[in-house]
Amino acid sequence: VSGLEGLAKPDPAIFELLFGRFGLHAGATLFVDDNAENVAAASVLGMSTVLFESSEALRRALGEMDLLPGGP
């Protein structure tokens, strides 16, 4: 996708493209990535973020955000 768009993370323009194309709002969007620089860029734009370190940690984070059945 980055090559087609001529944009790449962590450039804020790629996130802005995402918001516009899919009608998303930064404050209502969760971004998960294994690159801390990309996560930081998304956070600056107001997105909720999770730095992916393991599936267990991601599952825990999503539960704490009440995004999974059963909570944390």
PDB file of C-alpha atoms in Angstrom:
ATOM      1  CA  VAL A   1       0.000   0.000   0.000  1.00  0.00           C
ATOM      2  CA  SER A   2       2.765   2.444   0.861  1.00  0.00           C
ATOM      3  CA  GLY A   3       4.300   2.106  -2.595  1.00  0.00           C
ATOM      4  CA  LEU A   4       0.969   2.703  -4.318  1.00  0.00           C
ATOM      5  CA  GLU A   5       0.224   5.772  -2.217  1.00  0.00           C
ATOM      6  CA  GLY A   6       3.752   7.180  -2.192  1.00  0.00           C
ATOM      7  CA  LEU A   7       3.491   7.490   1.596  1.00  0.00           C
ATOM      8  CA  ALA A   8       4.809   5.409   4.454  1.00  0.00           C
ATOM      9  CA  LYS A   9       4.566   5.257   8.220  1.00  0.00           C
ATOM     10  CA  PRO A  10       5.450   7.162  10.320  1.00  0.00           C
ATOM     11  CA  ASP A  11       4.594  10.072   7.968  1.00  0.00           C
ATOM     12  CA  PRO A  12       1.398  11.605   9.380  1.00  0.00           C
ATOM     13  CA  ALA A  13       0.091  11.989   5.814  1.00  0.00           C
ATOM     14  CA  ILE A  14      -0.513   8.246   5.526  1.00  0.00           C
ATOM     15  CA  PHE A  15      -2.676   8.311   8.647  1.00  0.00           C
ATOM     16  CA  GLU A  16      -4.572  11.353   7.337  1.00  0.00           C
ATOM     17  CA  LEU A  17      -5.170   9.458   4.090  1.00  0.00           C
ATOM     18  CA  LEU A  18      -6.544   6.542   6.109  1.00  0.00           C
ATOM     19  CA  PHE A  19      -8.890   8.809   8.066  1.00  0.00           C
ATOM     20  CA  GLY A  20     -10.229  10.489   4.947  1.00  0.00           C
ATOM     21  CA  ARG A  21     -10.557   7.402   2.808  1.00  0.00           C
ATOM     22  CA  PHE A  22     -12.441   5.385   5.409  1.00  0.00           C
ATOM     23  CA  GLY A  23     -14.236   8.173   7.293  1.00  0.00           C
ATOM     24  CA  LEU A  24     -12.333   7.511  10.503  1.00  0.00           C
ATOM     25  CA  HIS A  25     -11.670   9.875  13.390  1.00  0.00           C
ATOM     26  CA  ALA A  26      -8.301   9.685  15.117  1.00  0.00           C
ATOM     27  CA  GLY A  27      -9.832   9.641  18.599  1.00  0.00           C
ATOM     28  CA  ALA A  28     -11.990   6.632  17.704  1.00  0.00           C
ATOM     29  CA  THR A  29      -9.255   4.639  15.977  1.00  0.00           C
ATOM     30  CA  LEU A  30      -6.877   2.070  17.445  1.00  0.00           C
ATOM     31  CA  PHE A  31      -3.458   1.619  15.836  1.00  0.00           C
ATOM     32  CA  VAL A  32      -1.368  -1.480  16.569  1.00  0.00           C
ATOM     33  CA  ASP A  33       2.187  -1.808  15.243  1.00  0.00           C
ATOM     34  CA  ASP A  34       5.454  -3.434  16.254  1.00  0.00           C
ATOM     35  CA  ASN A  35       7.472  -0.295  15.457  1.00  0.00           C
ATOM     36  CA  ALA A  36       7.649   2.247  18.301  1.00  0.00           C
ATOM     37  CA  GLU A  37       8.233   5.155  15.891  1.00  0.00           C
ATOM     38  CA  ASN A  38       5.020   4.347  14.007  1.00  0.00           C
ATOM     39  CA  VAL A  39       3.084   3.998  17.259  1.00  0.00           C
ATOM     40  CA  ALA A  40       4.403   7.363  18.478  1.00  0.00           C
ATOM     41  CA  ALA A  41       3.364   9.074  15.223  1.00  0.00           C
ATOM     42  CA  ALA A  42      -0.160   7.658  15.484  1.00  0.00           C
ATOM     43  CA  SER A  43      -0.394   8.714  19.119  1.00  0.00           C
ATOM     44  CA  VAL A  44       0.551  12.309  18.283  1.00  0.00           C
ATOM     45  CA  LEU A  45      -2.404  12.395  15.889  1.00  0.00           C
ATOM     46  CA  GLY A  46      -4.738  11.360  18.711  1.00  0.00           C
ATOM     47  CA  MET A  47      -5.138   7.670  17.954  1.00  0.00           C
ATOM     48  CA  SER A  48      -5.224   5.074  20.696  1.00  0.00           C
ATOM     49  CA  THR A  49      -2.159   2.905  20.236  1.00  0.00           C
ATOM     50  CA  VAL A  50      -0.656  -0.398  21.244  1.00  0.00           C
ATOM     51  CA  LEU A  51       2.948  -1.360  20.632  1.00  0.00           C
ATOM     52  CA  PHE A  52       2.785  -4.995  19.556  1.00  0.00           C
ATOM     53  CA  GLU A  53       5.216  -7.106  21.540  1.00  0.00           C
ATOM     54  CA  SER A  54       3.371 -10.422  21.730  1.00  0.00           C
ATOM     55  CA  SER A  55      -0.072 -11.829  21.078  1.00  0.00           C
ATOM     56  CA  GLU A  56      -0.598 -12.238  24.819  1.00  0.00           C
ATOM     57  CA  ALA A  57       0.282  -8.602  25.512  1.00  0.00           C
ATOM     58  CA  LEU A  58      -1.984  -7.441  22.682  1.00  0.00           C
ATOM     59  CA  ARG A  59      -4.846  -9.550  23.992  1.00  0.00           C
ATOM     60  CA  ARG A  60      -4.325  -8.068  27.467  1.00  0.00           C
ATOM     61  CA  ALA A  61      -4.236  -4.491  26.103  1.00  0.00           C
ATOM     62  CA  LEU A  62      -7.400  -5.026  24.040  1.00  0.00           C
ATOM     63  CA  GLY A  63      -9.125  -6.498  27.084  1.00  0.00           C
ATOM     64  CA  GLU A  64      -8.111  -3.525  29.215  1.00  0.00           C
ATOM     65  CA  MET A  65      -9.632  -1.263  26.546  1.00  0.00           C
ATOM     66  CA  ASP A  66     -12.810  -3.351  26.773  1.00  0.00           C
ATOM     67  CA  LEU A  67     -12.472  -4.367  23.121  1.00  0.00           C
ATOM     68  CA  LEU A  68     -12.717  -8.095  23.750  1.00  0.00           C
ATOM     69  CA  PRO A  69     -15.504 -10.160  25.215  1.00  0.00           C
ATOM     70  CA  GLY A  70     -14.849 -10.769  28.895  1.00  0.00           C
ATOM     71  CA  GLY A  71     -12.728  -7.629  29.522  1.00  0.00           C
ATOM     72  CA  PRO A  72      -9.176  -7.832  30.886  1.00  0.00           C
TER      73      PRO A  72
END
